[in-house]
PDB file of C-alpha atoms (C1' of nucleotides) in Angstrom:
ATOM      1  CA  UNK A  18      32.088-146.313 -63.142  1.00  0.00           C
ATOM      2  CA  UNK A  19      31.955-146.135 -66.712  1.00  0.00           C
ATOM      3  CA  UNK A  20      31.262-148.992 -69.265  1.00  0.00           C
ATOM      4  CA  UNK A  21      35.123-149.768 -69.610  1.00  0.00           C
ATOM      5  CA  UNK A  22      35.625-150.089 -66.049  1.00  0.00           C
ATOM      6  CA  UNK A  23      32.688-152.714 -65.775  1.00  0.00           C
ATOM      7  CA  UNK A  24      33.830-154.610 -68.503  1.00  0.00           C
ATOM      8  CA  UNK A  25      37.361-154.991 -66.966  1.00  0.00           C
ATOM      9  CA  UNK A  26      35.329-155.832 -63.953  1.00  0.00           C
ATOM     10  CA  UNK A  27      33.420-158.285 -65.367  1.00  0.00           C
ATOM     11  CA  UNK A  28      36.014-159.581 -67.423  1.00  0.00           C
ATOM     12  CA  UNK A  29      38.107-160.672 -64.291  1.00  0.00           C
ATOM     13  CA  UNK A  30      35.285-162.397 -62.450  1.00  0.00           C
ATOM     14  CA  UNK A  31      34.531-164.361 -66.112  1.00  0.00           C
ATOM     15  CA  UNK A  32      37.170-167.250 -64.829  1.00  0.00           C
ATOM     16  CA  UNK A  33      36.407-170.384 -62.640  1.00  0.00           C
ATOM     17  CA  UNK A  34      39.727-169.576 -60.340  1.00  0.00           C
ATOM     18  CA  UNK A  35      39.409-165.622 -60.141  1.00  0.00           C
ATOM     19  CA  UNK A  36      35.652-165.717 -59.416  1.00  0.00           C
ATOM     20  CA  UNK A  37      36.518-168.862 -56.593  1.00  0.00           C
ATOM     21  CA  UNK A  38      38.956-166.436 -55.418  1.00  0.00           C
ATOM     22  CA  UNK A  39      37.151-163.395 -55.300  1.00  0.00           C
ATOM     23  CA  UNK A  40      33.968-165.355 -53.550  1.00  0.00           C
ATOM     24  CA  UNK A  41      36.498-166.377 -51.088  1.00  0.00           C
ATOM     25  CA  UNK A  42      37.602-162.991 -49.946  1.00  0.00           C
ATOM     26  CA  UNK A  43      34.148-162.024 -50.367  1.00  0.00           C
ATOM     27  CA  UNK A  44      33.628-164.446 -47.986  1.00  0.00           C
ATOM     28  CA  UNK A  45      36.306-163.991 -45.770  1.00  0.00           C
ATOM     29  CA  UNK A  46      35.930-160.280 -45.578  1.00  0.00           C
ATOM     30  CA  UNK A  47      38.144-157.205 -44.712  1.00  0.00           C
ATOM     31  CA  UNK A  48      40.823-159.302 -42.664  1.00  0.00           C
ATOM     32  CA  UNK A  49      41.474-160.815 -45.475  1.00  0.00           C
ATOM     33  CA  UNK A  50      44.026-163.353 -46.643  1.00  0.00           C
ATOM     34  CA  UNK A  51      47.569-163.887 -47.507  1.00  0.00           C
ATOM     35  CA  UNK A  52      48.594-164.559 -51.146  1.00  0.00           C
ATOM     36  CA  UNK A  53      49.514-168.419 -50.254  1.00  0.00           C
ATOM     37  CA  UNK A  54      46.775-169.169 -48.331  1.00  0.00           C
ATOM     38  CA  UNK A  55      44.291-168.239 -51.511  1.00  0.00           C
ATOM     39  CA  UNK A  56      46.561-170.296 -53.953  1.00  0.00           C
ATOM     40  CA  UNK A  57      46.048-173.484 -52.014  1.00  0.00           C
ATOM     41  CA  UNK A  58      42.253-172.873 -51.184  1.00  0.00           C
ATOM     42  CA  UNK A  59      41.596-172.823 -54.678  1.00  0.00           C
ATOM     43  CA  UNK A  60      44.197-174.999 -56.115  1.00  0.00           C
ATOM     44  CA  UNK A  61      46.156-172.667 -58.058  1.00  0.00           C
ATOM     45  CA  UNK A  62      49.662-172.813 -58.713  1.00  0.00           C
ATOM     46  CA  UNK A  63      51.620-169.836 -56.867  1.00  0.00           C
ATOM     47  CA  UNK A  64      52.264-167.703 -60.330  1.00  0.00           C
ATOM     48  CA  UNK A  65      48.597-168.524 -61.456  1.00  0.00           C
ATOM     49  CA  UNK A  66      47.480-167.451 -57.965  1.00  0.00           C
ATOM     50  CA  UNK A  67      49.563-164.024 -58.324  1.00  0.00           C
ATOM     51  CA  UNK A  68      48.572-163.741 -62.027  1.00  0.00           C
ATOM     52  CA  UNK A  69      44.990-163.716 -60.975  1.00  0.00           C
ATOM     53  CA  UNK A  70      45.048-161.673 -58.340  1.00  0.00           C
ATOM     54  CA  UNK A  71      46.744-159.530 -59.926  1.00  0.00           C
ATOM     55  CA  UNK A  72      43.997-158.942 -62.368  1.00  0.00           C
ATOM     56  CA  UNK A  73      41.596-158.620 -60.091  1.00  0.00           C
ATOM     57  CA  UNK A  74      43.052-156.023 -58.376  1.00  0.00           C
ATOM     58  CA  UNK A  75      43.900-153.687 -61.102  1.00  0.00           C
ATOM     59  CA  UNK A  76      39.957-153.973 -62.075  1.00  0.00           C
ATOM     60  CA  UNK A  77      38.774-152.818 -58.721  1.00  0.00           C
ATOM     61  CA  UNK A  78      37.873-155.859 -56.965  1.00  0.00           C
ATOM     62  CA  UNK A  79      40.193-156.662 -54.600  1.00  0.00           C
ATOM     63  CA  UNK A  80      43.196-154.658 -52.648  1.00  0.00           C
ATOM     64  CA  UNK A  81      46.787-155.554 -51.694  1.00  0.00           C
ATOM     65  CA  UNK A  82      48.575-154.629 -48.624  1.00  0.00           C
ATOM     66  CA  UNK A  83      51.683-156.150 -47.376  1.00  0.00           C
ATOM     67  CA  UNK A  84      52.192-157.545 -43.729  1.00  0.00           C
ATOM     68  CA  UNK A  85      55.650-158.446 -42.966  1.00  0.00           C
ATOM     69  CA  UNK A  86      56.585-160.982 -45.255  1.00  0.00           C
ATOM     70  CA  UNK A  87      52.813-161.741 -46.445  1.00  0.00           C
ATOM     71  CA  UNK A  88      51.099-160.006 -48.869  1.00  0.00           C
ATOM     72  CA  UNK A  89      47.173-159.825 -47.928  1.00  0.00           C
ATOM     73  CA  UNK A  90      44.270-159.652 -50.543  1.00  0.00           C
ATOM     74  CA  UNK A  91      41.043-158.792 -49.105  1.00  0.00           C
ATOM     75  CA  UNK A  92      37.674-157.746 -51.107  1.00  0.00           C
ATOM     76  CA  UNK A  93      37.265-154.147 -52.097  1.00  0.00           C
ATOM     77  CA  UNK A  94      33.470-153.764 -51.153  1.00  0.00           C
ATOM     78  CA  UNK A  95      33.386-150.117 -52.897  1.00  0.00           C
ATOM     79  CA  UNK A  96      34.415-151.328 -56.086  1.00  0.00           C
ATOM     80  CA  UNK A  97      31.843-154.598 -55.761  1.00  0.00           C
ATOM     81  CA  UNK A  98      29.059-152.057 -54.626  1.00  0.00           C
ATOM     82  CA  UNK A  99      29.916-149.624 -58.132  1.00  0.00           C
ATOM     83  CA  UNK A 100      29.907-153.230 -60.194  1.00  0.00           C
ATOM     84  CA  UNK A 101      26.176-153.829 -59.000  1.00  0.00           C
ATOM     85  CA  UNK A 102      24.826-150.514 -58.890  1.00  0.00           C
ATOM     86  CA  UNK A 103      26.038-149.939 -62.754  1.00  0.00           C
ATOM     87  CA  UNK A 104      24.216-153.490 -63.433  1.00  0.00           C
ATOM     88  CA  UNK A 105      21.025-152.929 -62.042  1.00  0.00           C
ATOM     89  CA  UNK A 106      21.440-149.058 -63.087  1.00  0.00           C
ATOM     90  CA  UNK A 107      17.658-147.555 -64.024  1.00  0.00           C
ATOM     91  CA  UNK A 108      15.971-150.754 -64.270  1.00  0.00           C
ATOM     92  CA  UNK A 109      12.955-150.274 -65.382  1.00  0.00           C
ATOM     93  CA  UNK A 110      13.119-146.803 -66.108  1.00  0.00           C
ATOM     94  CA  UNK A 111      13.095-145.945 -62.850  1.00  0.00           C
ATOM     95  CA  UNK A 112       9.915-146.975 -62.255  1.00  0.00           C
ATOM     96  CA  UNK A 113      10.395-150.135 -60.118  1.00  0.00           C
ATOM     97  CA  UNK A 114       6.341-151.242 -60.284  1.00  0.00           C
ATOM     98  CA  UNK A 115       7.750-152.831 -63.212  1.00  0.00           C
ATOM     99  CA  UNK A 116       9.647-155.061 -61.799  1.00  0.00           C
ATOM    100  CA  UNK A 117       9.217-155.572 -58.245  1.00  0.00           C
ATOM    101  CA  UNK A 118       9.995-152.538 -56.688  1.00  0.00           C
ATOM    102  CA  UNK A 119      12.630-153.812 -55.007  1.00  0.00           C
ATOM    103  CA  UNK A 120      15.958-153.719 -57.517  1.00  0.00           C
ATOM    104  CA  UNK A 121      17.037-150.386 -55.256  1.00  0.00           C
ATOM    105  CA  UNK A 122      17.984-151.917 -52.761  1.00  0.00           C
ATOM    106  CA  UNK A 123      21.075-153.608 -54.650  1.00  0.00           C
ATOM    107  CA  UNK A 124      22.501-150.214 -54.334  1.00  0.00           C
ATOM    108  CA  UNK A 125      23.001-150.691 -51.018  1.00  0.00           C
ATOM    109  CA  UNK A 126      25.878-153.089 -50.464  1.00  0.00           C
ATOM    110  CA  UNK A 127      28.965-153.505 -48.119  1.00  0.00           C
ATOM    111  CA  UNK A 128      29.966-150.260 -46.435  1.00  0.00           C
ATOM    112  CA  UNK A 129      27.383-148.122 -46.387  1.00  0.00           C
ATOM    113  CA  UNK A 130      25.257-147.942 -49.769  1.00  0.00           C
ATOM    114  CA  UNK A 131      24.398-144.442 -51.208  1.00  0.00           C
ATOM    115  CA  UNK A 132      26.643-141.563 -52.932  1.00  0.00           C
TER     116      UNK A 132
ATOM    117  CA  UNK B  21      23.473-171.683 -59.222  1.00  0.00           C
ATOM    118  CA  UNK B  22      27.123-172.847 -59.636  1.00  0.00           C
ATOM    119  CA  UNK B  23      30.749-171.572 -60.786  1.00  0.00           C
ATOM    120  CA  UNK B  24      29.717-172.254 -63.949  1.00  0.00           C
ATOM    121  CA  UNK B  25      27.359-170.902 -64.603  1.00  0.00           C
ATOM    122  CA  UNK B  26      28.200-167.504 -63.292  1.00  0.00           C
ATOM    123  CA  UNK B  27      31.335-167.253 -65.540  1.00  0.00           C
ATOM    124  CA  UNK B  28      28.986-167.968 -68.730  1.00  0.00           C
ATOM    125  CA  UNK B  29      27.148-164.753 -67.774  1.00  0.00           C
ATOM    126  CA  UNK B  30      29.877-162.912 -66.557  1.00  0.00           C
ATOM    127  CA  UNK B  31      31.655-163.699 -69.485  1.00  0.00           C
ATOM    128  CA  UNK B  32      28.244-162.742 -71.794  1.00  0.00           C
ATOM    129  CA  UNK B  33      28.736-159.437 -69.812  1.00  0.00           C
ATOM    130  CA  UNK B  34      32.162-158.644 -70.162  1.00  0.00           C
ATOM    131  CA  UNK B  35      31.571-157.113 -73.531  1.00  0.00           C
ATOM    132  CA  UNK B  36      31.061-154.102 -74.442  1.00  0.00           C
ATOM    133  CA  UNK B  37      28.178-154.389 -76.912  1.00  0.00           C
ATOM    134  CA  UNK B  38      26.734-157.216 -74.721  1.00  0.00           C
ATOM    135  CA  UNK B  39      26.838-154.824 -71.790  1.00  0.00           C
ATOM    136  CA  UNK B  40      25.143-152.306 -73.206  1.00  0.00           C
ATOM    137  CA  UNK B  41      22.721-154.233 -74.777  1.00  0.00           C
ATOM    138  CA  UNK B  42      22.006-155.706 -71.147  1.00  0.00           C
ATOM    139  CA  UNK B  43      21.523-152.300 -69.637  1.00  0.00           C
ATOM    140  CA  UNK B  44      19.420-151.058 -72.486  1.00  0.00           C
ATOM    141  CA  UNK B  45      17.420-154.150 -71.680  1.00  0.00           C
ATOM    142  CA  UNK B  46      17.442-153.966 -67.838  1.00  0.00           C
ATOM    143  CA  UNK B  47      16.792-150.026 -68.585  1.00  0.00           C
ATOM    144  CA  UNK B  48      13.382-151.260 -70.916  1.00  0.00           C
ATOM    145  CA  UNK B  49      12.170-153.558 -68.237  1.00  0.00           C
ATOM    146  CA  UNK B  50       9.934-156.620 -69.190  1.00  0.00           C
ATOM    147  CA  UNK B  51       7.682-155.233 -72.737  1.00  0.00           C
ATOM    148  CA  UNK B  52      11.713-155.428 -74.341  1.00  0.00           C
ATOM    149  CA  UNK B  53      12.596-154.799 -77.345  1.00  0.00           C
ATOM    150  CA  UNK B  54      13.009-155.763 -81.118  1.00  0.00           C
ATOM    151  CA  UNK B  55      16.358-157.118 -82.149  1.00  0.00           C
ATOM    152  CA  UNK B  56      16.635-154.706 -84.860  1.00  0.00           C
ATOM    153  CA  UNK B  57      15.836-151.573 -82.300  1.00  0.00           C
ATOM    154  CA  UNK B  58      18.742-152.884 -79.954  1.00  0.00           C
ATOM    155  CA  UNK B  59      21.144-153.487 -82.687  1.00  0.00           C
ATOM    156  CA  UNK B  60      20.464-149.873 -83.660  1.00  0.00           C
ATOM    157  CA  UNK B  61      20.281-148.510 -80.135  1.00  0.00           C
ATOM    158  CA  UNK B  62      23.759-150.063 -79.631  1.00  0.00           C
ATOM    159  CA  UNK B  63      25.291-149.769 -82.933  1.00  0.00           C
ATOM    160  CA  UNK B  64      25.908-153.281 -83.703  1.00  0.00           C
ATOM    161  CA  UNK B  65      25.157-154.923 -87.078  1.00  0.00           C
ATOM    162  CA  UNK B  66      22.362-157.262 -87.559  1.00  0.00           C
ATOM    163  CA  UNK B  67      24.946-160.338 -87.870  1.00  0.00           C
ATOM    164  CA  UNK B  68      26.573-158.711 -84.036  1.00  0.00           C
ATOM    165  CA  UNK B  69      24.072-157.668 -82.517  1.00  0.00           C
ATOM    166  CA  UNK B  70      22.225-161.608 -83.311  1.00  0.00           C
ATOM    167  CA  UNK B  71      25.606-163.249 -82.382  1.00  0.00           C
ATOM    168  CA  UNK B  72      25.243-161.329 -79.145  1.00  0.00           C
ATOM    169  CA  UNK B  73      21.596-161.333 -78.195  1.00  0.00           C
ATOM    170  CA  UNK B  74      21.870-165.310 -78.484  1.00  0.00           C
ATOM    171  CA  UNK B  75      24.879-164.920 -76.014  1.00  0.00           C
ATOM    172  CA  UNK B  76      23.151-163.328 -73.412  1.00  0.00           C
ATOM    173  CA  UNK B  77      20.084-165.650 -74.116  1.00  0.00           C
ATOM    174  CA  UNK B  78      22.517-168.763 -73.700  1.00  0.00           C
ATOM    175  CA  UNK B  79      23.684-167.168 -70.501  1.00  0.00           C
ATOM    176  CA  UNK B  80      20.411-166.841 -68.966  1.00  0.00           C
ATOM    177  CA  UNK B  81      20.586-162.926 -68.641  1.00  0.00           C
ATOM    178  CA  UNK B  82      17.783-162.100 -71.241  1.00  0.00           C
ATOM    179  CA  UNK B  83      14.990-164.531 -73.024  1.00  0.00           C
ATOM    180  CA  UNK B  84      13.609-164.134 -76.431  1.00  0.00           C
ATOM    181  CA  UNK B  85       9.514-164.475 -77.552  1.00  0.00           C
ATOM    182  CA  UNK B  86       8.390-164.203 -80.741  1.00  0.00           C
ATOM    183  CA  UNK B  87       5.853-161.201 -81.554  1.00  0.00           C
ATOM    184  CA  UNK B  88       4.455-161.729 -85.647  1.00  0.00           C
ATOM    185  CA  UNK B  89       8.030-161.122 -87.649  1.00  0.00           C
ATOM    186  CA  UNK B  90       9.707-159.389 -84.933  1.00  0.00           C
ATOM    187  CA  UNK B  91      11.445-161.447 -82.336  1.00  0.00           C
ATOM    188  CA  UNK B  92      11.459-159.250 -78.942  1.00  0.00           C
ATOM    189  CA  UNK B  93      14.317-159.810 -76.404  1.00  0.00           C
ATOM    190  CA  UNK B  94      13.616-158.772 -72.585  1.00  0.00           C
ATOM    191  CA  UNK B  95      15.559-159.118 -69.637  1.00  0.00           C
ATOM    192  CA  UNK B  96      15.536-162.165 -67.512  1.00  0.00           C
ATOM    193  CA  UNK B  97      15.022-161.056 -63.849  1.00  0.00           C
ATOM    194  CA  UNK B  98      15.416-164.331 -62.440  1.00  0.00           C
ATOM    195  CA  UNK B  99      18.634-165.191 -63.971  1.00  0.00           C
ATOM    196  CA  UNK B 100      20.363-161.626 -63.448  1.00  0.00           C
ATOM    197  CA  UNK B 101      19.044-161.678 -59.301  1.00  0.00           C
ATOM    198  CA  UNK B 102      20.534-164.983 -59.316  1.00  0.00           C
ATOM    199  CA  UNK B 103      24.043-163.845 -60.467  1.00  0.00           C
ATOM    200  CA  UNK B 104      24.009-160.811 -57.875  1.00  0.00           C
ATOM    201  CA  UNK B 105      23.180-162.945 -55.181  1.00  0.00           C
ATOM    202  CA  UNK B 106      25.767-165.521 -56.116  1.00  0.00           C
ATOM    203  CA  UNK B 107      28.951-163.184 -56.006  1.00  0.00           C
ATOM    204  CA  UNK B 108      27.591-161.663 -52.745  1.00  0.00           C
ATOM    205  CA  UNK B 109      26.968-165.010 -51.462  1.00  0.00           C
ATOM    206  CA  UNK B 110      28.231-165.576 -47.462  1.00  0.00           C
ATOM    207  CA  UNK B 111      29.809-161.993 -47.371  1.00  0.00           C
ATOM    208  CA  UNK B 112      31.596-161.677 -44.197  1.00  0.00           C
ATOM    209  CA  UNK B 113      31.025-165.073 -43.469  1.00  0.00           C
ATOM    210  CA  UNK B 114      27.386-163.973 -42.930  1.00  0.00           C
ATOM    211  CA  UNK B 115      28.259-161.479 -40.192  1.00  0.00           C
ATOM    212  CA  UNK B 116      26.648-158.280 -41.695  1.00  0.00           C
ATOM    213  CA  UNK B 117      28.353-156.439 -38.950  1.00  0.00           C
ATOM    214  CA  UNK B 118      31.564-156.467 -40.370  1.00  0.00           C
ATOM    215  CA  UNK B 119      30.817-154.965 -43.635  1.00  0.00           C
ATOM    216  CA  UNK B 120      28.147-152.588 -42.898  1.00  0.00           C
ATOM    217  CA  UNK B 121      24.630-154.965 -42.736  1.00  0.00           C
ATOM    218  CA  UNK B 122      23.656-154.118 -46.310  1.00  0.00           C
ATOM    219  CA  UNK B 123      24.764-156.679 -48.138  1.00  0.00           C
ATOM    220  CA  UNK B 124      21.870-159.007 -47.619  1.00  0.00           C
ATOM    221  CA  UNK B 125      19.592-156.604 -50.006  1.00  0.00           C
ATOM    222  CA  UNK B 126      21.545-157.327 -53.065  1.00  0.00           C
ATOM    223  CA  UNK B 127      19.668-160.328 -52.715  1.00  0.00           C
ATOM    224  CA  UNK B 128      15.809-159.068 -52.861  1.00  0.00           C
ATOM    225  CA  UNK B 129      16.251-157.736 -56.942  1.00  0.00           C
ATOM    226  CA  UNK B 130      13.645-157.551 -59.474  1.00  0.00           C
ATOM    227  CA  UNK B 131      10.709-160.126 -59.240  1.00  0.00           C
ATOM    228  CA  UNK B 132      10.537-160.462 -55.425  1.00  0.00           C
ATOM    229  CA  UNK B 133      13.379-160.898 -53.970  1.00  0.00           C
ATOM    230  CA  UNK B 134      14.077-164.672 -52.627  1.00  0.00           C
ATOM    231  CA  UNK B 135      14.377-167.590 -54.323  1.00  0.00           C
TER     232      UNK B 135
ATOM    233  C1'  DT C  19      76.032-161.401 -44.336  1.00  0.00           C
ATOM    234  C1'  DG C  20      73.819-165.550 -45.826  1.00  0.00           C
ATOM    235  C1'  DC C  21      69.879-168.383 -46.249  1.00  0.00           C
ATOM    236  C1'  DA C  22      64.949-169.497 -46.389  1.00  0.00           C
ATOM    237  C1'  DT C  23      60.339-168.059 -47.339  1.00  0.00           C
ATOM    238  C1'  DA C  24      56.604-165.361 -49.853  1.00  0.00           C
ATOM    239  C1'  DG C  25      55.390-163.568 -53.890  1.00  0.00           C
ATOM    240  C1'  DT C  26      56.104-161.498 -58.584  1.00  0.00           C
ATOM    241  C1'  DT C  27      57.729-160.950 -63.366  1.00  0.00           C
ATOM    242  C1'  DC C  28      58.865-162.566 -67.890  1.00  0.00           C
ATOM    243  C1'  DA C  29      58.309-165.030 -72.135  1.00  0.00           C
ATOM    244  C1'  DA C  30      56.445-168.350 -75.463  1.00  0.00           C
ATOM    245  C1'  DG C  31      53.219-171.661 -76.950  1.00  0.00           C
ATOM    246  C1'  DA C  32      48.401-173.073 -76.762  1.00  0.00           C
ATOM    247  C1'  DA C  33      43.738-172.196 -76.502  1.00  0.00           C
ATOM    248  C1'  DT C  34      39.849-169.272 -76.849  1.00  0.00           C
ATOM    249  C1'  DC C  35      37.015-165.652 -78.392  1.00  0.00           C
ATOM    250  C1'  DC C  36      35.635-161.901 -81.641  1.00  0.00           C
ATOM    251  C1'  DT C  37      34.569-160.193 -86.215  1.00  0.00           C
ATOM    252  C1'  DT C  38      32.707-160.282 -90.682  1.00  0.00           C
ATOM    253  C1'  DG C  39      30.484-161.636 -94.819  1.00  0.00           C
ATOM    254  C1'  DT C  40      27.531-164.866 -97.028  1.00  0.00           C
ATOM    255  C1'  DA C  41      23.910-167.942 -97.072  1.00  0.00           C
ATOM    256  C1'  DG C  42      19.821-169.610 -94.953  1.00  0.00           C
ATOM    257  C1'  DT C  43      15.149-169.709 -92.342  1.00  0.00           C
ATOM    258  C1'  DA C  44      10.784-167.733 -90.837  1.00  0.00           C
ATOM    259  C1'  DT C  45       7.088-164.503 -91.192  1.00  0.00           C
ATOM    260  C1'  DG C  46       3.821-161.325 -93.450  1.00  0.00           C
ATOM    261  C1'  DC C  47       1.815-159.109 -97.391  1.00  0.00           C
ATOM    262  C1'  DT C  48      -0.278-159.018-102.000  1.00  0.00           C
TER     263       DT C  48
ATOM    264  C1'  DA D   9       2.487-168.693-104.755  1.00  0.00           C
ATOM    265  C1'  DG D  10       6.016-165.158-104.882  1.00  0.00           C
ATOM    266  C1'  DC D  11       8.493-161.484-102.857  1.00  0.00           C
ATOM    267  C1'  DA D  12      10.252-158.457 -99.144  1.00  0.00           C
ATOM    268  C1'  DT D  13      11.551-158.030 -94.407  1.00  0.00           C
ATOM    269  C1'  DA D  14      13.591-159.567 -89.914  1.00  0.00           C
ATOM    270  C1'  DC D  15      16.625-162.313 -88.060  1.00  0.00           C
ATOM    271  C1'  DT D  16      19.817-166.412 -87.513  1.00  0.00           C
ATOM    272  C1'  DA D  17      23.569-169.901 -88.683  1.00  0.00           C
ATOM    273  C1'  DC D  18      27.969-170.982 -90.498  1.00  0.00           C
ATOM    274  C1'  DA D  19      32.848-170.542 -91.322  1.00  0.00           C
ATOM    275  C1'  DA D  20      37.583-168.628 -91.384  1.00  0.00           C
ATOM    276  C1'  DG D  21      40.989-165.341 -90.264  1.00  0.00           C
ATOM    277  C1'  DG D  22      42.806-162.408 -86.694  1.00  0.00           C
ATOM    278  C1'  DA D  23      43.419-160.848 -82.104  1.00  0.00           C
ATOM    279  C1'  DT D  24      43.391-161.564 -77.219  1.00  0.00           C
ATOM    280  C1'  DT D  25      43.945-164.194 -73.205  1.00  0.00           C
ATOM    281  C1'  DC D  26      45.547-168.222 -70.443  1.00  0.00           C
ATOM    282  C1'  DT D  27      49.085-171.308 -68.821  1.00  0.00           C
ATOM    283  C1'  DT D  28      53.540-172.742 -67.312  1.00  0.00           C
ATOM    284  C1'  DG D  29      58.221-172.902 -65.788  1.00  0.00           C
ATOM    285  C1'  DA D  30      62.282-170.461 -64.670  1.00  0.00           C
ATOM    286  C1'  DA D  31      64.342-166.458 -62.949  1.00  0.00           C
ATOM    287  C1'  DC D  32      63.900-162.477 -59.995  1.00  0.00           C
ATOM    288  C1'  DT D  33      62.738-159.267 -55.799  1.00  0.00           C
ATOM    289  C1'  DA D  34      61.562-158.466 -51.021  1.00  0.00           C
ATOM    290  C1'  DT D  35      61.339-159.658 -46.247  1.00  0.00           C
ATOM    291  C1'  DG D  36      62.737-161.958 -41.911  1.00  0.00           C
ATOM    292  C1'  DC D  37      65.836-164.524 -39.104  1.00  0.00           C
ATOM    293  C1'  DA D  38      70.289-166.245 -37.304  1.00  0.00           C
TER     294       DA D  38
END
DNA sequence: TGCATAGTTCAAGAATCCTTGTAGTATGCT
DNA sequence: AGCATACTACAAGGATTCTTGAACTATGCA
C-alpha cells in the first residue's frame, strides 16, 4: 500500500454513512450483506447506498459478489489489515520502548496478520 | 468515541501532506518535532504545513507544546489507538473465530493498550 | 414473453474543502 | 526597546465532492 492508496482509503471512511456502513460489515463479517439491507440499516437512500458502496469498494475496503438477484457487500479484512499496518507503520522508529511496546501487534488483524 | 469524531480524523488523514506528516510523526515517536522541520521533511510551506498541523491537532491525532520559539508537534497515542479500535470495533460480531482471532490486538496500540 | 424486484448509472446544482498570499502574534537576542 | 525568527490567522478564488431524482440494466418468476 502506497500513500495514494491510503488516502483513497481514508478518504472513503471520512463520511458519517460510508464509515456506518463499513462498521456494519465490519461487524457483520464475511457473510456479509445484501445491498438493500445496508441502505435501510443506515438510512440511506438506495442510489446513496450504491454510490457509497461503490466507493468503498474501489478503495479496498469492501467486496461485491452477486447472489441471485442480491448483490452482497461484505468487509475486505486484507485491505483493512494494509490500512492499519501503513498507519501504525515504524512507530517509533522501530523501537517500541518508546511507546509501549505494544503498537506491533496492530499488524496482526483479520485473517491471519503477517506478510 | 463516536461517528464523529472518527470522520474528523479520518478526514485530517485523508490528505496527502497530512498523512505524511502523521507518519513522520508516528515514525518520531513522543520527543516530535519542530513545525518548521516537518514542513521541510514533507515539503509543505510554512502557511500548509501550519494549516495542516492545526488539522491534525483539531482532530486529536497529534498535540502541540511549546519549547522557547519553537512550537514542537508529537503524536497523540491516545487519540490515534482510539480511532483503530473504533473501526475494528465488534468485528465478527465479536466471534474472533470467524475472521482469524487477531483482530482484538488492534486494540492494545501505543501507550498500553486498553482504555 | 412480460412483469416485478434489486441495484446501478447519469447529470446538474449545492456544498465543502484546498490553496495561496498577506498580515499578524509570540518569542528570543542584543 | 527594537529587530529577527518561527509560526499562525484570515480571506478569496478554484477545484473537488456530495446529493438527488429519473432512467437504465440484470435477475427471477409465472
Amino acid at each position: 500500500m502506497d500513500s495514494k492508496d491510503a488516502v483513497t482509503c481514508l478518504a472513503a471512511l471520512a463520511h458519517e454513512q460510508r464509515l456506518a456502513i463499513f462498521r456494519l460489515l465490519v461487524k457483520i463479517g464475511p457473510p456479509g450483506s445484501p445491498a438493500g439491507e445496508i441502505a435501510d440499516a443506515v438510512g440511506a437512500t438506495p442510489t446513496a447506498a450504491s454510490f457509497h458502496l461503490k466507493e468503498l469498494d474501489r478503495a479496498g475496503l469492501i467486496h461485491a459478489t452477486r447472489a441471485g438477484r442480491y448483490i452482497r457487500y461484505a468487509v475486505h479484512f486484507d485491505g483493512m489489515r494494509r490500512l492499519l499496518t501503513f498507519l501504525t507503520e515504524d512507530c517509533c522508529q522501530g523501537r517500541p520502548e518508546l511507546c509501549g511496546s505494544t503498537i506491533k501487534k496492530a499488524r496482526t488483524l483479520c485473517k491471519g496478520g503477517s506478510k
